[in-house]
Coordinates of C-alpha atoms in Angstrom, one line a residue:
M1 CA -5.1 18.9 25.7
Q2 CA -5.0 20.9 22.9
D3 CA -2.1 24.0 21.8
T4 CA -3.5 27.2 21.9
P5 CA -4.9 28.9 18.6
M6 CA -2.3 31.1 16.9
S7 CA -4.2 34.5 14.4
T8 CA -1.6 34.0 12.1
P9 CA -1.1 30.8 9.2
Q10 CA 1.8 29.3 10.8
R11 CA 5.6 29.4 8.4
I12 CA 6.6 25.8 7.6
G13 CA 10.2 25.5 6.9
V14 CA 12.1 23.0 4.8
P15 CA 16.3 22.5 5.4
R16 CA 18.7 21.4 2.9
E17 CA 19.9 17.7 5.0
I18 CA 23.7 18.0 5.4
F19 CA 23.7 14.7 7.1
P20 CA 26.3 13.0 4.9
L21 CA 25.0 11.0 1.7
E22 CA 21.3 12.2 2.6
K23 CA 20.1 13.5 -1.1
R24 CA 16.6 13.1 -0.3
V25 CA 14.1 16.8 1.0
A26 CA 11.5 16.8 3.2
T27 CA 8.9 17.8 1.1
V28 CA 8.9 18.5 -2.4
P29 CA 6.8 20.9 -5.4
D30 CA 3.4 19.2 -5.0
A31 CA 3.2 18.6 -1.3
V32 CA 3.8 22.7 -1.0
E33 CA 1.3 23.4 -3.3
K34 CA -1.1 22.0 -1.4
L35 CA 0.1 23.1 1.8
I36 CA -0.5 26.1 1.6
K37 CA -3.9 25.4 0.2
L38 CA -4.2 24.9 4.1
G39 CA -2.9 28.0 5.2
F40 CA 0.5 27.6 5.7
Q41 CA 3.1 29.6 4.5
V42 CA 5.9 27.1 2.9
V43 CA 9.9 28.7 3.4
I44 CA 12.7 26.5 1.6
E45 CA 15.8 26.7 1.5
T46 CA 17.5 27.1 -1.6
G47 CA 19.5 23.9 -2.5
A48 CA 17.0 21.9 -0.2
G49 CA 16.0 19.7 -3.0
D50 CA 18.3 19.3 -5.7
G51 CA 19.6 16.2 -4.5
A52 CA 16.3 14.9 -5.6
N53 CA 16.3 17.1 -8.5
F54 CA 13.7 19.4 -7.1
S55 CA 15.1 23.2 -8.3
D56 CA 14.6 26.1 -6.6
D57 CA 12.5 27.1 -9.4
A58 CA 9.8 24.7 -9.4
Y59 CA 9.3 25.4 -5.7
R60 CA 8.9 28.9 -6.1
A61 CA 6.5 27.8 -9.3
V62 CA 3.9 26.8 -6.6
G63 CA 4.2 29.4 -4.1
A64 CA 7.1 28.7 -1.6
E65 CA 9.5 31.4 -0.1
V66 CA 13.3 30.0 -1.0
V67 CA 16.1 31.7 1.2
D68 CA 19.7 31.7 0.2
S69 CA 20.8 30.0 4.4
A70 CA 20.5 27.6 6.9
A71 CA 19.9 30.0 9.7
A72 CA 17.6 32.7 8.2
L73 CA 15.1 29.8 7.5
W74 CA 15.7 28.2 11.8
S75 CA 14.9 31.4 12.3
T76 CA 11.6 32.4 10.5
S77 CA 9.6 29.0 11.1
D78 CA 7.1 27.9 13.6
I79 CA 7.2 24.0 12.0
V80 CA 10.3 22.7 10.4
F81 CA 10.4 20.2 8.5
K82 CA 13.6 17.7 7.8
V83 CA 14.3 14.1 7.4
R84 CA 17.0 13.0 9.0
A85 CA 17.3 13.8 12.4
P86 CA 18.9 17.6 13.6
N87 CA 22.4 17.7 15.0
E88 CA 23.3 20.0 17.1
E89 CA 23.6 22.8 14.7
E90 CA 20.6 22.4 14.1
V91 CA 19.4 22.9 17.1
A92 CA 21.7 25.5 17.6
L93 CA 19.8 27.3 14.7
L94 CA 15.8 26.1 16.4
R95 CA 13.9 29.1 17.8
P96 CA 12.2 28.1 20.8
G97 CA 8.8 26.6 21.2
T98 CA 9.1 25.7 17.2
T99 CA 7.7 22.2 16.4
L100 CA 9.8 19.9 14.8
I101 CA 8.8 17.0 13.1
G102 CA 11.5 14.4 10.4
F103 CA 13.4 11.8 11.8
V104 CA 14.0 11.2 15.8
W105 CA 14.5 8.0 16.1
P106 CA 14.8 9.1 20.3
A107 CA 15.9 5.7 22.0
Q108 CA 19.2 5.8 20.1
N109 CA 19.2 9.9 20.7
P110 CA 18.0 10.7 24.5
E111 CA 20.7 13.4 24.6
L112 CA 19.2 14.7 21.8
M113 CA 16.0 14.9 23.2
Q114 CA 17.9 16.6 26.0
Q115 CA 18.6 19.4 23.8
L116 CA 15.7 19.8 21.9
A117 CA 13.1 20.2 25.7
A118 CA 15.9 22.5 25.8
K119 CA 15.0 24.8 23.8
Q120 CA 10.9 24.2 24.6
A121 CA 10.4 22.8 21.0
T122 CA 7.8 20.5 20.2
V123 CA 8.9 17.1 18.9
L124 CA 7.3 14.7 16.1
A125 CA 9.1 11.9 15.5
I126 CA 7.9 9.5 12.8
D127 CA 9.5 7.0 13.3
C128 CA 7.3 6.6 16.9
L129 CA 4.3 6.7 14.5
P130 CA 1.2 4.1 16.0
R131 CA 1.9 1.8 13.1
T132 CA -0.9 -0.9 14.2
L133 CA -3.8 2.5 13.4
S134 CA -5.2 1.7 10.3
R135 CA -6.1 5.0 9.7
A136 CA -2.2 6.0 10.8
Q137 CA -1.2 4.4 7.8
K138 CA -1.7 7.4 5.4
M139 CA 1.2 9.2 7.4
D140 CA 4.0 5.6 7.8
A141 CA 6.9 6.8 6.1
L142 CA 9.1 4.2 8.1
T143 CA 6.5 2.0 5.5
S144 CA 7.3 4.1 2.7
T145 CA 10.8 4.3 3.0
A146 CA 11.8 1.0 4.0
G147 CA 9.2 -0.2 0.4
V148 CA 12.0 2.0 -1.1
S149 CA 15.2 0.8 0.4
G150 CA 14.2 -3.0 -0.6
Y151 CA 14.2 -2.5 -3.5
R152 CA 16.6 -0.5 -3.9
A153 CA 18.9 -3.1 -2.7
V154 CA 17.9 -6.0 -4.9
I155 CA 18.7 -3.1 -7.5
E156 CA 21.8 -2.7 -5.7
A157 CA 22.9 -7.2 -5.8
A158 CA 22.1 -6.7 -9.6
N159 CA 24.4 -4.3 -9.9
A160 CA 26.8 -6.3 -8.0
F161 CA 26.4 -10.0 -9.2
G162 CA 28.3 -11.4 -12.6
R163 CA 24.3 -13.2 -14.1
Y164 CA 20.9 -12.6 -15.5
F165 CA 19.0 -13.4 -12.5
N166 CA 16.0 -15.2 -14.6
G167 CA 17.3 -18.4 -15.7
Q168 CA 16.9 -19.0 -20.5
I169 CA 18.1 -21.1 -22.7
T170 CA 20.6 -19.6 -25.5
A171 CA 22.2 -20.9 -28.3
A172 CA 25.0 -20.2 -26.7
G173 CA 23.7 -22.1 -23.0
K174 CA 22.0 -22.3 -20.5
V175 CA 21.1 -19.8 -17.9
P176 CA 20.8 -20.9 -14.2
P177 CA 18.8 -18.9 -12.2
A178 CA 19.9 -16.1 -9.8
K179 CA 19.1 -18.1 -5.9
V180 CA 17.7 -14.9 -4.0
F181 CA 18.0 -15.7 0.3
I182 CA 15.3 -12.6 2.0
A183 CA 15.9 -12.6 5.8
G184 CA 13.5 -10.3 7.2
A185 CA 9.7 -10.3 5.1
G186 CA 9.0 -6.8 6.9
V187 CA 8.5 -3.9 4.4
A188 CA 11.2 -4.2 3.2
G189 CA 11.9 -7.7 2.8
L190 CA 8.3 -7.9 1.4
A191 CA 9.5 -5.1 -1.5
A192 CA 12.4 -6.8 -1.9
I193 CA 10.2 -10.3 -2.4
G194 CA 8.7 -8.6 -4.7
T195 CA 11.1 -7.1 -7.0
A196 CA 14.2 -9.7 -6.9
A197 CA 10.6 -12.9 -8.3
N198 CA 9.9 -10.0 -11.0
L199 CA 13.8 -10.5 -12.4
G200 CA 13.3 -13.9 -12.5
A201 CA 15.0 -14.8 -9.3
I202 CA 14.1 -18.6 -7.1
V203 CA 13.6 -15.9 -4.2
R204 CA 12.9 -17.9 -0.5
A205 CA 12.8 -16.2 2.9
N206 CA 12.9 -16.4 6.5
D207 CA 11.0 -14.5 9.4
T208 CA 10.5 -14.4 12.8
R209 CA 6.7 -14.1 12.4
A210 CA 4.8 -16.4 11.6
E211 CA 2.5 -14.6 9.6
V212 CA 4.1 -13.4 7.3
A213 CA 4.7 -16.7 4.9
D214 CA 2.0 -16.1 3.3
Q215 CA 2.2 -13.0 2.6
V216 CA 6.0 -14.2 1.3
K217 CA 4.3 -16.5 -1.1
S218 CA 1.5 -14.1 -2.7
L219 CA 4.9 -12.0 -4.2
G220 CA 6.3 -15.6 -5.7
G221 CA 8.7 -15.9 -2.7
E222 CA 9.3 -18.9 -1.4
F223 CA 8.6 -19.1 3.0
V224 CA 12.0 -21.0 5.2
K225 CA 11.4 -21.6 8.7
V226 CA 13.0 -23.0 11.2
D227 CA 12.7 -25.6 13.0
Y228 CA 11.7 -24.5 16.4
E229 CA 8.8 -23.6 17.7
E230 CA 8.5 -19.9 18.6
D231 CA 6.9 -16.9 18.3
G232 CA 8.6 -13.4 16.9
A233 CA 6.1 -11.2 16.2
G234 CA 6.4 -8.0 19.1
G235 CA 5.1 -5.0 19.2
G236 CA 4.0 -2.5 16.7
G237 CA 4.7 -4.7 13.7
Y238 CA 7.9 -4.9 14.6
A239 CA 9.7 -8.3 15.7
K240 CA 11.5 -9.3 19.3
V241 CA 14.6 -10.6 20.0
M242 CA 14.1 -14.7 20.4
S243 CA 15.6 -17.2 22.4
E244 CA 18.5 -18.5 22.3
G245 CA 17.6 -21.7 21.4
F246 CA 15.8 -20.4 18.5
Q247 CA 18.5 -18.4 17.8
A248 CA 20.8 -21.6 17.0
A249 CA 18.8 -22.8 14.9
Q250 CA 18.0 -19.5 13.3
R251 CA 21.5 -19.5 12.2
A252 CA 21.9 -23.3 11.9
M253 CA 19.5 -22.4 8.7
Y254 CA 21.0 -19.8 7.3
A255 CA 23.7 -21.4 7.1
Q256 CA 22.2 -23.9 4.7
Q257 CA 21.6 -20.8 3.2
A258 CA 24.4 -19.6 2.5
K259 CA 25.8 -22.3 0.8
E260 CA 23.0 -22.1 -2.0
A261 CA 22.2 -19.0 -2.2
D262 CA 24.2 -16.7 -4.6
I263 CA 22.2 -13.6 -3.1
I264 CA 21.5 -12.5 0.5
I265 CA 19.7 -9.7 1.3
T266 CA 19.5 -8.6 5.3
T267 CA 16.4 -6.2 7.0
A268 CA 16.3 -8.0 10.0
L269 CA 15.7 -4.8 13.1
I270 CA 14.7 -4.6 15.6
P271 CA 13.7 -1.1 18.1
G272 CA 15.9 0.8 19.9
K273 CA 18.0 -2.3 19.3
P274 CA 22.0 -3.4 17.4
A275 CA 21.1 -5.6 14.8
P276 CA 21.3 -8.8 15.3
K277 CA 24.2 -11.0 13.5
L278 CA 22.9 -13.4 11.3
I279 CA 25.1 -14.0 8.6
T280 CA 28.7 -15.1 10.4
A281 CA 32.2 -14.6 8.2
E282 CA 32.2 -18.9 8.3
M283 CA 28.9 -18.7 6.6
V284 CA 29.8 -15.8 4.1
Q285 CA 33.1 -18.3 4.0
S286 CA 31.3 -21.0 2.5
M287 CA 29.3 -19.0 -0.2
K288 CA 30.1 -19.0 -3.6
P289 CA 32.5 -16.9 -5.5
G290 CA 30.7 -14.1 -6.8
S291 CA 28.5 -14.0 -4.4
V292 CA 26.2 -11.3 -3.4
I293 CA 25.2 -9.3 0.2
V294 CA 23.1 -6.7 0.9
D295 CA 23.2 -5.6 5.0
M296 CA 20.7 -3.4 4.8
A297 CA 20.9 -3.0 8.2
A298 CA 24.3 -1.2 7.6
E299 CA 23.6 1.4 9.6
Q300 CA 22.8 0.2 13.0
G301 CA 26.2 -2.1 12.8
G302 CA 25.2 -4.3 10.7
N303 CA 23.7 -7.6 10.0
C304 CA 26.6 -9.8 9.0
E305 CA 30.2 -9.6 10.5
L306 CA 32.0 -8.5 7.7
T307 CA 30.1 -5.7 6.3
V308 CA 31.1 -2.1 6.4
R309 CA 29.3 1.1 6.7
D310 CA 28.9 2.6 3.6
E311 CA 31.1 0.3 1.6
A312 CA 31.0 -2.4 -1.0
V313 CA 33.7 -5.2 0.4
V314 CA 35.2 -8.1 -1.0
R315 CA 35.5 -10.9 1.4
H316 CA 35.6 -14.3 0.2
G317 CA 35.5 -14.4 -2.8
V318 CA 31.8 -12.6 -1.2
T319 CA 31.3 -9.1 -2.2
I320 CA 28.9 -7.4 0.7
I321 CA 27.3 -4.1 0.8
G322 CA 26.7 -1.9 3.6
Y323 CA 25.0 0.8 1.7
T324 CA 23.2 3.1 4.3
D325 CA 21.5 6.0 1.8
L326 CA 19.9 3.3 0.2
P327 CA 16.8 5.4 -0.2
S328 CA 18.4 8.8 -1.6
R329 CA 19.5 6.4 -4.3
L330 CA 16.0 7.0 -5.3
A331 CA 16.5 10.5 -3.7
K332 CA 13.1 11.5 -6.0
Q333 CA 10.9 9.1 -5.1
S334 CA 11.9 8.2 -1.4
S335 CA 11.4 11.8 -1.1
T336 CA 8.3 12.3 -3.0
L337 CA 6.6 9.5 -1.0
Y338 CA 7.6 11.4 2.5
A339 CA 6.4 14.5 1.5
N340 CA 2.7 12.8 0.8
N341 CA 2.8 11.1 4.4
L342 CA 3.5 14.2 6.0
L343 CA 1.8 15.9 4.2
R344 CA -1.5 13.7 5.1
L345 CA 0.1 14.4 9.1
T346 CA 0.1 18.2 9.1
E347 CA -4.1 17.7 8.0
E348 CA -4.5 15.6 11.0
L349 CA -2.6 18.1 12.6
C350 CA -4.1 21.3 10.6
K351 CA -8.5 19.6 9.7
A352 CA -9.0 23.6 9.8
K353 CA -7.7 24.2 6.6
D354 CA -5.7 27.8 8.0
G355 CA -2.3 27.4 8.6
V356 CA -2.8 26.2 12.3
A357 CA -1.9 22.9 14.0
M358 CA -2.8 21.6 16.9
V359 CA -2.0 18.7 18.6
N360 CA -4.6 16.5 20.1
M361 CA -2.7 14.5 23.1
E362 CA -6.0 12.9 23.0
D363 CA -6.2 11.3 19.7
D364 CA -3.8 7.9 19.7
A365 CA -1.4 8.8 16.5
I366 CA -1.1 11.9 17.7
R367 CA -0.3 11.2 20.7
G368 CA 2.6 8.3 19.7
L369 CA 4.3 10.6 17.4
T370 CA 4.5 13.1 19.9
V371 CA 8.1 13.0 22.0
V372 CA 8.9 16.3 23.2
K373 CA 5.5 18.5 24.0
D374 CA 6.7 22.4 24.9
G375 CA 9.5 21.4 26.5
A376 CA 8.5 17.7 27.8
I377 CA 9.7 14.7 27.1
T378 CA 6.4 12.9 27.2
W379 CA 8.1 9.5 25.3
P380 CA 7.3 6.7 25.3
A381 CA 3.5 7.1 24.9
P382 CA 1.5 5.3 27.0
P383 CA 0.0 1.8 25.3
L384 CA -3.0 1.6 23.1
K385 CA -5.9 1.1 25.2
T386 CA -7.4 -1.7 23.1
A387 CA -11.0 -1.7 21.5
P388 CA -14.0 -3.4 23.2
A389 CA -14.3 -6.5 21.7
P390 CA -18.1 -6.5 20.0
A391 CA -21.1 -8.1 21.3
P392 CA -22.5 -11.1 20.1
K393 CA -25.4 -10.5 17.2
P394 CA -28.4 -12.2 19.1
A395 CA -29.4 -15.3 17.6
V396 CA -32.8 -14.4 15.8
A397 CA -30.9 -11.8 13.5
V398 CA -28.1 -14.6 12.7
E399 CA -31.1 -16.7 11.4
Q400 CA -32.9 -13.8 9.6
K401 CA -30.0 -13.3 7.7
K402 CA -29.5 -17.5 7.4
S403 CA -33.2 -17.4 5.7
G404 CA -32.8 -13.9 3.4
H405 CA -31.3 -14.5 -0.2
G406 CA -29.6 -11.5 -0.1
H407 CA -30.4 -8.0 -2.8
G408 CA -32.1 -6.4 0.0
S409 CA -34.0 -9.1 0.9
S410 CA -35.4 -10.0 4.5
G411 CA -36.9 -13.2 3.2
P412 CA -39.2 -15.1 1.9
L413 CA -42.5 -13.4 0.5
P414 CA -45.7 -14.7 3.3
A415 CA -47.8 -17.3 1.6
K416 CA -51.0 -14.9 1.3
T417 CA -49.0 -12.9 -1.1
L418 CA -48.0 -15.1 -2.5
A419 CA -51.3 -17.3 -3.9
I420 CA -52.7 -14.1 -4.9
I421 CA -49.6 -13.3 -6.4
F422 CA -49.9 -16.5 -8.3
A423 CA -54.3 -15.9 -8.7
I424 CA -53.2 -12.9 -11.0
A425 CA -51.0 -14.8 -13.3
A426 CA -53.1 -17.6 -13.3
V427 CA -56.3 -14.5 -14.8
A428 CA -53.4 -12.9 -17.0
F429 CA -52.3 -15.6 -18.8
W430 CA -55.4 -17.1 -19.1
F431 CA -56.6 -14.3 -21.0
I432 CA -54.0 -14.3 -23.2
G433 CA -54.4 -17.7 -24.0
A434 CA -58.0 -16.8 -24.9
Y435 CA -57.5 -13.7 -27.1
A436 CA -53.8 -13.8 -28.0
P437 CA -52.6 -15.3 -32.3
E438 CA -51.4 -19.0 -32.3
A439 CA -48.2 -17.2 -33.6
F440 CA -47.8 -15.2 -30.1
L441 CA -48.2 -18.1 -27.8
G442 CA -45.4 -19.1 -28.8
H443 CA -43.2 -16.4 -29.2
F444 CA -44.8 -15.3 -25.1
T445 CA -44.0 -19.0 -24.4
V446 CA -40.0 -18.7 -24.5
F447 CA -40.8 -14.7 -23.1
V448 CA -41.3 -16.2 -20.1
L449 CA -39.2 -18.8 -20.0
A450 CA -36.7 -16.1 -20.6
C451 CA -37.6 -13.8 -18.2
F452 CA -37.3 -17.2 -15.7
I453 CA -33.9 -18.5 -15.9
G454 CA -32.3 -15.4 -16.4
Y455 CA -33.8 -14.0 -13.0
M456 CA -33.0 -17.3 -11.4
V457 CA -29.1 -18.0 -13.1
V458 CA -28.5 -13.7 -11.2
W459 CA -30.5 -13.9 -8.4
N460 CA -28.2 -16.9 -7.2
V461 CA -24.8 -15.7 -7.3
T462 CA -22.8 -13.2 -5.4
P463 CA -23.4 -9.3 -6.6
A464 CA -19.5 -9.9 -6.6
L465 CA -19.4 -12.1 -9.8
H466 CA -22.2 -10.0 -11.5
T467 CA -19.5 -8.1 -14.1
P468 CA -18.1 -11.8 -14.9
L469 CA -21.7 -12.4 -16.0
M470 CA -21.9 -9.9 -18.7
S471 CA -19.9 -12.4 -21.0
V472 CA -23.5 -14.6 -20.3
T473 CA -25.4 -11.3 -21.6
N474 CA -23.8 -10.5 -24.1
A475 CA -23.7 -14.3 -25.7
I476 CA -27.7 -14.4 -24.8
S477 CA -28.4 -10.9 -26.7
S478 CA -26.9 -12.1 -30.4
I479 CA -29.4 -15.0 -30.6
I480 CA -31.8 -11.7 -30.1
A481 CA -30.3 -9.6 -32.0
I482 CA -30.5 -13.0 -34.8
G483 CA -34.2 -12.9 -34.6
A484 CA -34.9 -9.5 -34.6
L485 CA -33.0 -8.9 -37.4
V486 CA -35.2 -12.6 -38.9
Q487 CA -38.3 -10.5 -38.0
I488 CA -37.0 -7.2 -40.1
A489 CA -36.4 -9.0 -42.9
S490 CA -39.4 -11.1 -42.6
P491 CA -42.3 -8.5 -41.3
A492 CA -45.4 -9.9 -40.6
A493 CA -48.3 -10.1 -43.0
G494 CA -51.3 -7.7 -41.8
S495 CA -54.9 -8.3 -42.2
E496 CA -54.2 -7.6 -45.9
G497 CA -50.7 -8.5 -47.1
R498 CA -48.5 -5.1 -45.6
P499 CA -46.3 -5.6 -43.0
D500 CA -46.7 -5.5 -40.0
S501 CA -44.9 -2.6 -38.6
L502 CA -45.6 -2.9 -34.8
I503 CA -43.7 -5.6 -35.7
T504 CA -40.8 -4.5 -37.4
W505 CA -39.7 -1.3 -34.6
L506 CA -40.3 -3.4 -31.9
A507 CA -37.8 -6.0 -33.5
F508 CA -35.7 -2.3 -34.9
A509 CA -35.6 -1.5 -31.6
A510 CA -34.4 -4.7 -29.8
L511 CA -31.7 -4.9 -32.2
V512 CA -30.5 -1.4 -31.1
L513 CA -30.6 -1.8 -27.5
T514 CA -29.5 -5.4 -27.5
A515 CA -26.0 -4.6 -29.7
I516 CA -25.8 -1.2 -26.9
N517 CA -25.4 -4.4 -24.1
M518 CA -23.3 -6.3 -26.6
F519 CA -20.8 -4.3 -27.0
G520 CA -21.2 -2.0 -23.7
G521 CA -20.2 -5.5 -22.1
F522 CA -17.3 -6.9 -24.4
A523 CA -16.0 -3.3 -23.5
V524 CA -16.7 -3.1 -19.2
T525 CA -15.5 -7.0 -19.4
R526 CA -12.3 -6.4 -21.3
R527 CA -11.7 -3.2 -19.1
M528 CA -11.3 -5.5 -15.9
L529 CA -9.4 -8.1 -17.8
A530 CA -7.3 -5.6 -18.1
M531 CA -6.9 -4.8 -14.3
F532 CA -4.9 -8.5 -13.9
R533 CA -2.2 -7.6 -17.1
K534 CA 0.9 -5.8 -16.4

C-alpha cells in the first residue's frame, strides 16, 4: 500500500543533535538545494550545522528556513531527518503522524519503538536498510559512516603511537615499520586496512568471513586465517556468532598477534548483540609497551576487556582508545556522506518530484527501512524474496556465440558470398596491374599488405584493449609521416617534368591526418595512464 498523496509540499525538519559528543548534522547545504528542487520545504534548527562547520547563513543561502527552537521545528515538520535516535525529550516534541528518518537501532531500543508507535509516526530506520540490494547502496549510511570511522581509527592510532608508520633508513638510524593488526574486515576494517597500508605500515587482518580475504590482499594487507574450518558469513553482509571451537582457535590466533603487533584495531560487531570480547586483559599485558588498541566497538561494550567508553586509557603500558564519536571527529565529511544517503532515499520516496514522500511497502528497500508505519510496528521486515535462477541458454545459441568473431558479427560469411567477393577483388587487381604505372604497383602492394595486417591486428584483439593499442598505432603513423615528407620534398615528375600536384596534395593530407592521429593517440594514452597514478 502507498500513503495517500498530500496536496501541499511537505516540510523536512533537521534538528540540532543533542546526543553527547555528536557534531554531525543530518543534511548539508548542497543536499538542501536538491531537496528543494524535489519540491520540499526545508527547515533547519539554528546551530544544527555548527559542529560540522555549516553555518545558518549557508543554509539560508540555498533556500532553507532557519528556526530558533527545537519545539518550533518538531511541531511544524512533516518529515524529520536525524542522525542519532531521538531521546524521550525529542519524542515528546514529535508531532503525531510525522515521518522520522535516521538511525534508530530497533533491536537495541524496544522502548523507543513503543514510544514512536504511540505517536502514530512512520519511522524509517536507516540502519535497517537491506544491504544485499545493489540498488540500495546509494542509501547505505552504515557503509559510508563505517568508512569514515575506519579511516579516523587509524588517525587516532597514529596520534597515540610513538613512532612512524612507515619504515625508514636515515643517517640517525633505521626505523622499522609499524605492525598493525585489524580484527574484522567489514567496511570499517577495510577502510582501516587501506589507510594503514597507505601510511606504510605492515598490515594484517582477520575476519570470520573467508570471502573477504581477497579484499584484504587487494588493499595491501595480509589475511590471517584461523586454524579452524567454519564460515562466519551471516545475513545481510554481517558476521554471525561463531561456535565455541572456532572462538577458542580465534583467541589463540589473537594472542599470537597481540605479541607481535604495535597497533590493534578492533571492529567486530554482531547486529542486535553486545560486541564480542576478542582482546583479553592477558593479551593486552603481552603487548609491547607503547602499543595502541583502538576499540571501534566501544559503543556496544567493546571488543577489548579493558576498554573504557569515550576515553583513552593506559593499561600495562598500552593505550586503549574507546572513542564512540569517531564519525564526529570528521564531522564535515561524515555529515556530507550521510546527507547524500538521505537525499537518495528521499528521491526514492518522492519519484514524482512534487514535494510529497510516499512510503511504498511493496518496494523491498523501503519495506526493509520501515520499522513503524502509521503507528504500527512493522519491524523486523520479512526476508527478501530471492530471484529465480536464470534459465539456461539453448545449446544452439551457445554454439553460434562461440563461432562468431565479435564486433557484432553473427558468424562467418557463406562460401558463395566469399567466392563473389574474391572474384570481384581479383578482377580489380588485374585491372590495376594491367594499366597502372610500375611505381604505383609497388606502393599499392605495400598499402594492401598494411590494410591486411592492420585488419588482423585490430579485429583479433578484445575491444577493451583497443585504447592501449594507440601507442602502436602512433608508431605506425610516424612511418606514414616520414613517407609523406619524402613525397613532398621530392615529388614525382609529371609528363613535362613538373611536379605531380595530386601526389603532393595527397602526401600533405596524409601528413595532416597522421599528425592528428599521433598527437591525439598520445593524449588519450596519457590520460588513461594518469588514472592509475596516485
